[in-house]
Short mmCIF file of C-alpha atoms and ligand atoms in Angstrom, two decimals:
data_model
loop_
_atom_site.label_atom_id
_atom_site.label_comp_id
_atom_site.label_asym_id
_atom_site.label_seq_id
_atom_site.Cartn_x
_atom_site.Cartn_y
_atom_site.Cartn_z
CA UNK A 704 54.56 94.85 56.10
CA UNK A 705 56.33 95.88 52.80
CA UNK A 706 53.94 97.57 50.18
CA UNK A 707 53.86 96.60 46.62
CA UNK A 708 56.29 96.42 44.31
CA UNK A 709 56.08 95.74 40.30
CA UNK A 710 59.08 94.84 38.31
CA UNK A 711 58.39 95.51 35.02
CA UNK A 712 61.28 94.86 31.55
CA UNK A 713 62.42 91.52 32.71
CA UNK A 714 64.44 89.64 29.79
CA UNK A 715 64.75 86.46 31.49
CA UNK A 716 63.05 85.59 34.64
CA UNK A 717 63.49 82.21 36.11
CA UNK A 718 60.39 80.99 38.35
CA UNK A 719 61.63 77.34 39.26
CA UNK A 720 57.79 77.29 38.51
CA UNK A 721 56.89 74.91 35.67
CA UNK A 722 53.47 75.40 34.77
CA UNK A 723 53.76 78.67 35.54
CA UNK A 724 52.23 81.36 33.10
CA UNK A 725 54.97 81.78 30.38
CA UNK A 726 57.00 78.99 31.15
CA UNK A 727 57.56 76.29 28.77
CA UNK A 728 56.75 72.57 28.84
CA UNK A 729 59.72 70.25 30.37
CA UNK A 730 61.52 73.18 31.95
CA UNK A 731 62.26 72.81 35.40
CA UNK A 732 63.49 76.38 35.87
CA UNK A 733 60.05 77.87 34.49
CA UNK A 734 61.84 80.05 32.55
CA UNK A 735 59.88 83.27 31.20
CA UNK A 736 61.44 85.79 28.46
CA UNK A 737 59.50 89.61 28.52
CA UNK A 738 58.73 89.26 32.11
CA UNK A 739 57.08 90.84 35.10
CA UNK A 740 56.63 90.27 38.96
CA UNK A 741 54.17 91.34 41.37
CA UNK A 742 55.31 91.51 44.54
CA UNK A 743 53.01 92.42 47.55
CA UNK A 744 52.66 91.92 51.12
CA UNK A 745 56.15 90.23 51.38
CA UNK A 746 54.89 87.62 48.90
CA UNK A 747 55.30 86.76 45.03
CA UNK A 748 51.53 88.17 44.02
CA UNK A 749 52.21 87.27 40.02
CA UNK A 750 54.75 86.18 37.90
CA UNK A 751 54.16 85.77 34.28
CA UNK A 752 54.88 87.20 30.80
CA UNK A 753 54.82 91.15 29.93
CA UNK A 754 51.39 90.48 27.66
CA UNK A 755 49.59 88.87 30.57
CA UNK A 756 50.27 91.50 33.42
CA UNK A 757 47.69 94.05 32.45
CA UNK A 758 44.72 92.31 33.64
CA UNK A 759 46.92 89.82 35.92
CA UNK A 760 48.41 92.48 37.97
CA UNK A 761 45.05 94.29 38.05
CA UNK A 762 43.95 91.89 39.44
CA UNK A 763 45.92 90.33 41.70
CA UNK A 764 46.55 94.31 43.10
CA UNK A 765 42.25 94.09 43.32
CA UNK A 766 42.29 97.72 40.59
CA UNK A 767 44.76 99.26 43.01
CA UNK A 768 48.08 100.94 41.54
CA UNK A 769 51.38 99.35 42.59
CA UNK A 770 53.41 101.42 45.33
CA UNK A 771 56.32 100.89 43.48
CA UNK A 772 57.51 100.46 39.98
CA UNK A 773 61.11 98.85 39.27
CA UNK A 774 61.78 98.67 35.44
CA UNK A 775 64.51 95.80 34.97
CA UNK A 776 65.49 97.22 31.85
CA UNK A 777 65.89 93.87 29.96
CA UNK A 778 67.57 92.56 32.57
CA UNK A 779 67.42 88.88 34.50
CA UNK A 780 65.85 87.97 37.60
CA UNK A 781 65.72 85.09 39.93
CA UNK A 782 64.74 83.90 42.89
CA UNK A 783 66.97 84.76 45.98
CA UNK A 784 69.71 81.88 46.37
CA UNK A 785 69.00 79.25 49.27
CA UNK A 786 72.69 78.86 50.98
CA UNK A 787 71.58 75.62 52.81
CA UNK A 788 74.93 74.70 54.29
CA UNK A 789 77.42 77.41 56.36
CA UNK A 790 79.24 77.41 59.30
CA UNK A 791 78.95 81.20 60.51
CA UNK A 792 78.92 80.81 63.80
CA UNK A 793 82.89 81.58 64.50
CA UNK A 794 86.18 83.38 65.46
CA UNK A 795 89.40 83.92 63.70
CA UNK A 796 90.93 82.96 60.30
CA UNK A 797 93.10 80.28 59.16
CA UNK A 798 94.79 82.12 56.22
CA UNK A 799 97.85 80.40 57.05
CA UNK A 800 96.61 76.84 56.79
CA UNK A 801 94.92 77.43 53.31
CA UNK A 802 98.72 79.29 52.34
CA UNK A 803 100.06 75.82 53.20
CA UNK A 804 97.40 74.08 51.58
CA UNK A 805 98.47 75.77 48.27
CA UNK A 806 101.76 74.80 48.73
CA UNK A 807 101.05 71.06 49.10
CA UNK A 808 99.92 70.34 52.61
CA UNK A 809 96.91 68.07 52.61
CA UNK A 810 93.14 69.46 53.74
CA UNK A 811 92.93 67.54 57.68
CA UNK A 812 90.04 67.66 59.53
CA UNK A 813 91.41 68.27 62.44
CA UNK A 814 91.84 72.08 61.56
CA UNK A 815 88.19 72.58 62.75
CA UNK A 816 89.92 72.20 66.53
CA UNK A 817 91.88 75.90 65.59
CA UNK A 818 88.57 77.32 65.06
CA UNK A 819 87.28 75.75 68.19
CA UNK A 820 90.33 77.70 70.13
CA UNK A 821 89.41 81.03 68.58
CA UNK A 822 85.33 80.47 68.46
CA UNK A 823 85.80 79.41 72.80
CA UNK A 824 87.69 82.67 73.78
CA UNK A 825 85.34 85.28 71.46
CA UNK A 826 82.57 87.14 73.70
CA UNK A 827 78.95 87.11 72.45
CA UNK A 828 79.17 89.98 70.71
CA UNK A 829 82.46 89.36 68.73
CA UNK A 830 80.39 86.23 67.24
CA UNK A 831 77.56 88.06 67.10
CA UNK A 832 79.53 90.92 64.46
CA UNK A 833 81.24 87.93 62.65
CA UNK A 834 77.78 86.55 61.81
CA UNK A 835 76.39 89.83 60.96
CA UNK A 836 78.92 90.74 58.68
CA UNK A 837 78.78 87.21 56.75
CA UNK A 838 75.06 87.66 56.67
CA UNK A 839 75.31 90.78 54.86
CA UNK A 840 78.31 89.72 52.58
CA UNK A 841 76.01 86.80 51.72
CA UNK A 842 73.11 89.59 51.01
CA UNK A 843 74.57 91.57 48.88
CA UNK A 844 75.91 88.52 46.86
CA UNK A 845 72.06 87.27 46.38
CA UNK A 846 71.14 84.97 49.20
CA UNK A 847 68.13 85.83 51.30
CA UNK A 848 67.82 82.35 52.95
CA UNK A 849 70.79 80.80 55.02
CA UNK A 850 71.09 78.04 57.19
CA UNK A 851 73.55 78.37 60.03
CA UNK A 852 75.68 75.07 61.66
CA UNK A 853 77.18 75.67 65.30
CA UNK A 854 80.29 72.97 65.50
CA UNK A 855 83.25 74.99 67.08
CA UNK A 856 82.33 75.19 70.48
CA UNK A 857 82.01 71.38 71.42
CA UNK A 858 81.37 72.50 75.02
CA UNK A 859 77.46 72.35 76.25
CA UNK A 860 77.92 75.58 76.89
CA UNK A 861 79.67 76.75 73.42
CA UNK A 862 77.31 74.79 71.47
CA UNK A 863 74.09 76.40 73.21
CA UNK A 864 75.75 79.67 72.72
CA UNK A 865 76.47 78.97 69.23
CA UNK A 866 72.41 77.81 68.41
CA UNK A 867 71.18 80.04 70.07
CA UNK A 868 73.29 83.25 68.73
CA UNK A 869 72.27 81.55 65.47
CA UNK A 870 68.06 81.27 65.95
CA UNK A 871 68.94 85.43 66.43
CA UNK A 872 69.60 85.86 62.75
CA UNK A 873 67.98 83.02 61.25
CA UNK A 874 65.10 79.94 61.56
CA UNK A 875 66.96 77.67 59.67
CA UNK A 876 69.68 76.35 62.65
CA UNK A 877 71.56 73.02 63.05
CA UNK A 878 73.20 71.64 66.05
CA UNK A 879 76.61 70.41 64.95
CA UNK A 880 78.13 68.93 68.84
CA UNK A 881 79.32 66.47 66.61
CA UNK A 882 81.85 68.50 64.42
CA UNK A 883 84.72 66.51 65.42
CA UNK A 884 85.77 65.21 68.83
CA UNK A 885 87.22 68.18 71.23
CA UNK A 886 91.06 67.61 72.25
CA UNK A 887 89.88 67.60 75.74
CA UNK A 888 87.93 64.23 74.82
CA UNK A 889 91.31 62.82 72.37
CA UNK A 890 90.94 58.90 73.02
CA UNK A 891 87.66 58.81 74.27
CA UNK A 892 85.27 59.51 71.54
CA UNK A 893 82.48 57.35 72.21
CA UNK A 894 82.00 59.40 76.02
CA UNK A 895 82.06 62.47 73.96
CA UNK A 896 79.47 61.24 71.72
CA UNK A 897 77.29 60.42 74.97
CA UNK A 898 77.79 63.87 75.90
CA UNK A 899 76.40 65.27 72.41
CA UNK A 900 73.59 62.44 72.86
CA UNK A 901 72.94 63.84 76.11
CA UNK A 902 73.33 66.89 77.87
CA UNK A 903 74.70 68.87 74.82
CA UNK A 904 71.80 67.65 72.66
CA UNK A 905 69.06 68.74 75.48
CA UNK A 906 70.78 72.26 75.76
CA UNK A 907 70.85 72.92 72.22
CA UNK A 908 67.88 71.19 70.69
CA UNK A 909 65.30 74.46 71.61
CA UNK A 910 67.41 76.75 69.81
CA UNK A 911 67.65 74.03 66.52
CA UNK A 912 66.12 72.88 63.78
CA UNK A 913 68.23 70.07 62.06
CA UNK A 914 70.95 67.86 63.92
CA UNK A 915 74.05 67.16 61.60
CA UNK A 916 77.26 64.86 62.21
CA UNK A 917 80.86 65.29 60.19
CA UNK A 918 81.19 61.17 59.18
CA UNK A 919 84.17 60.56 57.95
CA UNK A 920 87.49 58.96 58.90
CA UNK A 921 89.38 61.51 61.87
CA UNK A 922 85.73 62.94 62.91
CA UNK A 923 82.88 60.41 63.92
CA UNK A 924 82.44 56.82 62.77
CA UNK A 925 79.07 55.92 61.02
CA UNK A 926 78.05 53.95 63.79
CA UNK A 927 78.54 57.22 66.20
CA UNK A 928 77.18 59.07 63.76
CA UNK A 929 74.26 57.07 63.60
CA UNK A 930 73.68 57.49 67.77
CA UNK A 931 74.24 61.72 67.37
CA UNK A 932 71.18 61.56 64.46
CA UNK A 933 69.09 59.33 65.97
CA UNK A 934 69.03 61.00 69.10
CA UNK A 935 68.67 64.33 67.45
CA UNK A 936 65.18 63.12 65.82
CA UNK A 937 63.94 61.65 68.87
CA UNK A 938 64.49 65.07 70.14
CA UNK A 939 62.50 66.64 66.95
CA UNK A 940 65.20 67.71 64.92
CA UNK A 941 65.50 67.27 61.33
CA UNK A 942 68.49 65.03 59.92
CA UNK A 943 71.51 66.55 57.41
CA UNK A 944 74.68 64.98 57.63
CA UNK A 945 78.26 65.92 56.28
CA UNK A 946 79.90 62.61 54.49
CA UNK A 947 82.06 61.38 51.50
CA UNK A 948 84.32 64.68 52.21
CA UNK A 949 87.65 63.00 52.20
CA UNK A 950 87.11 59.70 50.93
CA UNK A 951 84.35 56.73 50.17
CA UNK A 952 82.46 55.66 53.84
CA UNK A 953 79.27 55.07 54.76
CA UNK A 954 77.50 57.88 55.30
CA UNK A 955 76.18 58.98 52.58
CA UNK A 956 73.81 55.52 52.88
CA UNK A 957 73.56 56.21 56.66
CA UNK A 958 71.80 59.64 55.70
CA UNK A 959 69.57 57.78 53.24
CA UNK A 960 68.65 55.58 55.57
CA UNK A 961 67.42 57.58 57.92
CA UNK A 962 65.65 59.91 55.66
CA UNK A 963 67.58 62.81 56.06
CA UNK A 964 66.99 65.78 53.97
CA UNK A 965 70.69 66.43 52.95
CA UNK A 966 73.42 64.84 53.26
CA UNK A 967 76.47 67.28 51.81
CA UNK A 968 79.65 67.31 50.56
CA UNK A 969 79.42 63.93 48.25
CA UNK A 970 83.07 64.51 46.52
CA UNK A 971 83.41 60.46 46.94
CA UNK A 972 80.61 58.37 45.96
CA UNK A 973 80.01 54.40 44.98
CA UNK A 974 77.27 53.61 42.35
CA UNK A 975 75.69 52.47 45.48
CA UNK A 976 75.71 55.76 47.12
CA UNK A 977 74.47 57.23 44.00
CA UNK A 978 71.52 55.13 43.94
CA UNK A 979 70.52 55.61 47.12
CA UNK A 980 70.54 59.05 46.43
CA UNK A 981 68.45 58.74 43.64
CA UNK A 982 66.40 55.92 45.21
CA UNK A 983 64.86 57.87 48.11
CA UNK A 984 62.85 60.55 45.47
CA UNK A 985 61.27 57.20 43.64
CA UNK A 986 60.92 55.40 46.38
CA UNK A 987 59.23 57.84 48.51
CA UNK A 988 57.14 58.78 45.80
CA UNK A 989 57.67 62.89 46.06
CA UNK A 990 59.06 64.94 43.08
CA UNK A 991 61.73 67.42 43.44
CA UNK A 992 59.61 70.24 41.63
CA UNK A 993 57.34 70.01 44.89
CA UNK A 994 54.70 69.26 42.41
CA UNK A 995 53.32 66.20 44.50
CA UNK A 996 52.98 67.35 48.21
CA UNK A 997 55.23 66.41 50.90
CA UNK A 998 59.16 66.21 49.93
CA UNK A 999 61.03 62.81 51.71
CA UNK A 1000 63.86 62.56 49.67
CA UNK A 1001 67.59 63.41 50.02
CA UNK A 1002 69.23 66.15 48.36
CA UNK A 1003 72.98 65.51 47.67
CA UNK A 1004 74.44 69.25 48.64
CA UNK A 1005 77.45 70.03 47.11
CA UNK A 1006 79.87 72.35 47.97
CA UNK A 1007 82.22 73.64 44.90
CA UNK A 1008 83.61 76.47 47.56
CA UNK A 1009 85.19 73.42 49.57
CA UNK A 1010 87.30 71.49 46.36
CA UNK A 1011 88.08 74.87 45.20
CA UNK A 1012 90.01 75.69 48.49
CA UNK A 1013 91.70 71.93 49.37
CA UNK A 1014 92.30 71.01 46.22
CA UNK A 1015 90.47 68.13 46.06
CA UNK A 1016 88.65 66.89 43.11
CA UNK A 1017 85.49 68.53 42.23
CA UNK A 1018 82.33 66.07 42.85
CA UNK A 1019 81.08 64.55 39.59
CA UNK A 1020 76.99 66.13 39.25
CA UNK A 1021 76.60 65.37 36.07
CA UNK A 1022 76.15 61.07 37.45
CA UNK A 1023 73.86 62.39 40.49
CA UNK A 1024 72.03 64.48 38.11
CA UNK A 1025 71.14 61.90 35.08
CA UNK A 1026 71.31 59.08 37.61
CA UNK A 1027 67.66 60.91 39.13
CA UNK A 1028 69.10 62.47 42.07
CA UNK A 1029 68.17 65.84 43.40
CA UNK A 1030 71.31 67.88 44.07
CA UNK A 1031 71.50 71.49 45.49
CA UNK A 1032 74.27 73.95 45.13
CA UNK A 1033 75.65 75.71 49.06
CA UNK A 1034 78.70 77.62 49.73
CA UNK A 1035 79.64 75.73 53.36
CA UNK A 1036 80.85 79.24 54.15
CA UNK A 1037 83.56 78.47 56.85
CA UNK A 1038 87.09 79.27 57.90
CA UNK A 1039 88.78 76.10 57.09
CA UNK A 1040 87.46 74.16 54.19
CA UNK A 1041 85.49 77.13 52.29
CA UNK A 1042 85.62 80.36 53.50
CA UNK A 1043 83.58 82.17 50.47
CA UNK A 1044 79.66 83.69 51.05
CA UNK A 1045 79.33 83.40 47.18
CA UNK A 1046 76.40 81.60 45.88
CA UNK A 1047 77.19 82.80 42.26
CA UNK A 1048 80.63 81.68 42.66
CA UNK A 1049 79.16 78.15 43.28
CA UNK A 1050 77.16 78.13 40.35
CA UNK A 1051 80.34 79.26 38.51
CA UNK A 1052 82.32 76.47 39.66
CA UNK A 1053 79.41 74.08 39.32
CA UNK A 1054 79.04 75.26 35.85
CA UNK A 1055 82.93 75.09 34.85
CA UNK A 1056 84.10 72.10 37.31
CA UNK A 1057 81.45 69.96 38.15
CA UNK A 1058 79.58 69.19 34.06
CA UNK A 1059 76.28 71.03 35.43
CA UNK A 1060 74.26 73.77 32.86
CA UNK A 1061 73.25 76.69 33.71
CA UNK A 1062 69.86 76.13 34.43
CA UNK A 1063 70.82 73.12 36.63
CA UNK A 1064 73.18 75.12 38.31
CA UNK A 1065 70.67 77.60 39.16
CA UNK A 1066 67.88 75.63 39.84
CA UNK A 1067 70.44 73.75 42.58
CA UNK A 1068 70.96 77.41 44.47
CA UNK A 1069 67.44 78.24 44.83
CA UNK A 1070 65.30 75.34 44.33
CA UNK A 1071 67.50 72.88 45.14
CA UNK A 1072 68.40 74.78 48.41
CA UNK A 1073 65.23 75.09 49.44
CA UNK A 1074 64.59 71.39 49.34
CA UNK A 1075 67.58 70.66 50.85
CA UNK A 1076 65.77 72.54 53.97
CA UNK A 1077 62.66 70.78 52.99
CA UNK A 1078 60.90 74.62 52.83
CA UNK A 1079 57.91 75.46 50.11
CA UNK A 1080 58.00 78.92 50.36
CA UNK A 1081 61.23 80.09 48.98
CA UNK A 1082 63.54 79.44 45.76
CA UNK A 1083 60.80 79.55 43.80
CA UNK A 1084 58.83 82.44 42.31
CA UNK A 1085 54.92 81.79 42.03
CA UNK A 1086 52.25 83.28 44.06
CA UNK A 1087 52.19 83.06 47.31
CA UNK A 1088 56.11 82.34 47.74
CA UNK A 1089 58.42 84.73 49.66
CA UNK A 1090 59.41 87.92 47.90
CA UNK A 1091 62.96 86.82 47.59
CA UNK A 1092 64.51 88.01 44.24
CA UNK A 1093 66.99 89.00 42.71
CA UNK A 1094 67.71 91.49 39.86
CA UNK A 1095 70.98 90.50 38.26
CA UNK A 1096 72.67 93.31 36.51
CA UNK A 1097 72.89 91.07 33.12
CA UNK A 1098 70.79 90.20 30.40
CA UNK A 1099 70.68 86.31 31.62
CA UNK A 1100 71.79 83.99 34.31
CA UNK A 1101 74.36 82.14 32.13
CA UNK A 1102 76.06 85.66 32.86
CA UNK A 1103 77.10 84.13 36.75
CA UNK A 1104 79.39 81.73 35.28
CA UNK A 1105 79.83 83.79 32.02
CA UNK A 1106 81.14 86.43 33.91
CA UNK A 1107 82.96 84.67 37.38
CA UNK A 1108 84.36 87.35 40.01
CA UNK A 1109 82.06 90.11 38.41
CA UNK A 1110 79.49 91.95 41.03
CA UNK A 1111 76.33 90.98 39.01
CA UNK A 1112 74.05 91.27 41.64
CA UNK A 1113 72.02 94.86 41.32
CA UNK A 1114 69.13 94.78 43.56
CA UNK A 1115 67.68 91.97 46.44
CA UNK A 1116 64.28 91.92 47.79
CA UNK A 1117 63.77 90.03 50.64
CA UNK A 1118 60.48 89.00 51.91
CA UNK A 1119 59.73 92.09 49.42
CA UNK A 1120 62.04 94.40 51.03
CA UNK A 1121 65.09 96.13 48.58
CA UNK A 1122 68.50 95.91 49.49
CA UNK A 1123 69.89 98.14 48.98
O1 NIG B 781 81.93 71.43 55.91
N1 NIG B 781 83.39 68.88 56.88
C1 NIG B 781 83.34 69.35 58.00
N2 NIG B 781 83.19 70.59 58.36
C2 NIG B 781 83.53 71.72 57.56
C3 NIG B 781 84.96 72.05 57.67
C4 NIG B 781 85.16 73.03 58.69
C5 NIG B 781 86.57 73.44 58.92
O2 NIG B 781 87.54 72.98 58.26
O3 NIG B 781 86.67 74.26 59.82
C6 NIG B 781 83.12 71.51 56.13
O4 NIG B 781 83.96 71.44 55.23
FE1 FE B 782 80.22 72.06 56.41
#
């Protein structure tokens, strides 16, 4: 259990905890100049402004001193980012396909079945260093919560391997079988869906938390998507689905319908689509600043990483965003469509590309993360919440897409331990 630690000289700390000592009516981000933050026993203890922490630390530390003392020096600090959407889980690179893709070849989906090749033929442990060494190029870039997809086995036995090397490095776990249908199964999609429903499903479910389906036109149809997620929560798994990628379809409504938490990508969306999105906060009655208990709704993940490397328009946040929708911010770290660990290049791109502000931008990598996993206890810094924070070496966050490219990440704690 980590000790105590009290970071003391904070210029700008964002909470993502309105309400919060400090923090300002109306601002989502709880946003706190002249900061400070407890942390103790792997948990936020306090988070407030400099002239409070005398007696707040005090007592929150019950008269005891603080192990250790981290001045911030005026700089910012947030909470870790939540990268709710990679695909780590793999073998190989496809340099050579994004080369082409810069010289005018189209993004396919089919490219996934390369990876599949590679990902097959790797031992345990090859996968077992690629994930490791994503993990900590994702740590040292500020994320201290990651989910991980499997999706480029598409064997039983691939896919359990894939979970279950996965559940070694992190809770947060999604059974992808239905990535897109193996070349062994060309022609017959709807047996390979049985086996995904099926045997697959059964294999891979213990290791998992969340099922997820690729919709879209050359990977599974919305009504075999439907069978892969509805099969998934019958077998307890929570629901986040990949749609809209390529062009308009139906799952994007599918998701909402079922009451997934995510449903990512959204590059192509109708005003329909849109107000689904924004429908299922309202109408389940939950607020995205977890102010009001349980969270139903689904978060529209976008993926800035993915448009940036296929050339495809950017997805438009600023309609999701004023139309009432909740929208988080993930990197879909993978080899083919996105192969970046950079949270703060997403909220660069978000910022520049996609009509979001800083603060939304933000917000969507921690907060917005988080609910995108439907979790309570991280992207947000208030007692009792992970110790996941970061100390940014900048005076504010508008410095990650101020300052794109730049290293700005000093100092991580994770469930209040320091990296480095
Ligand atoms: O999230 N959209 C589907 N799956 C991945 C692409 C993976 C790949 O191209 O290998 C994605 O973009
Ligand atoms: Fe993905």
């Amino acid at each position: 259990m980590p000790g105590s630690t009290l970071v003391t000289g904070i210029g700008e700390l964002t909470t993502n905890a309105p309400g919060g000592p400090g923090t300002r009516d109306g601002d989502p981000t709880g946003l706190v100049t002249d900061a400070v933050v407890l942390l103790d026993g792997g948990r936020v203890a306090w988070a407030g402004p400099a002239r409070e922490a005398r007696d707040a630390v005090g007592h929150a530390l019950d008269g005891r001193e603080p192990d250790v003392t981290v001045d911030a020096g005026g700089r910012a600090v947030l909470p870790g980012f939540v990268d709710s959407h990679t695909h780590l889980v793999f073998a190989g690179d496809r340099a050579a396909e994004f080369e082409a893709r810069m010289a005018g070849r189209p993004y396919e989906a089919g490219g996934i079945r390369s990876t599949v090749a590679a990902t097959r033929a790797a031992s345990d442990d090859v996968l077992r260093a690629g994930l490791a060494r994503h993990l900590d190029e994702a740590a040292r870039q500020g994320t201290t919560t990651v989910e991980v997809k499997g999706g480029y086995g598409l064997t039983v036995a691939d896919e359990e391997r894939s979970v279950r090397l996965a559940r070694e490095v992190t809770p947060e776990v999604t059974f992808l079988g239905a990535h897109v249908v193996p070349v062994e199964y060309a022609g017959r999609a709807d047996a390979y869906v049985d086996l995904v429903c099926g045997e697959m499903l059964a294999m891979c479910a213990p290791h998992a938390r969340w099922v997820d389906v690729f919709c879209e036109t050359g990977a599974f149809t919305p009504e075999q998507s439907r069978r892969v997620l509805e099969a998934g929560a019958a077998a307890g798994l929570g629901v986040r689905v990949h749609a809209n990628q390529l062009a308009p379809g139906d799952g994007v409504r599918l998701a909402v319908g079922l009451g997934a938490a995510a449903v990512d990508h959204c590059t192509y969306l109708t005003d329909d689509d849109v107000a689904a999105l924004a429908g299922s906060w309202t109408d389940s009655g939950t607020r995205p600043d977890g102010t009001s208990g349980a969270v139903a709704g689904t978060v529209a993940t976008l993926l800035p990483g993915v448009e940036f490397s296929t050339r495809q328009p950017y997805p438009d946040a600023r309609r999701l965003l004023d139309a009432g929708a909740v929208v988080a911010l993930a990197s879909d770290c993978n080899p083919g469509s996105s192969y970046t660990s950079s949270m703060p290049l997403c909220v660069a791109l978000a910022v520049r590309e996609m009509r979001m502000t800083v603060a939304e931008a933000v917000w969507s990598a921690t907060a917005g993360g988080a609910l995108a996993l439907r979790r309570d206890d991280v992207g947000h810094l208030a007692p009792g919440a992970r110790a996941d924070v970061v100390l940014l070496d900048a005076p504010s966050r508008t410095h990650l897409a101020y300052r794109p490219g730049v290293p700005l990440i000093a100092k991580t704690w994770r469930s209040g331990h320091p990296h480095p």
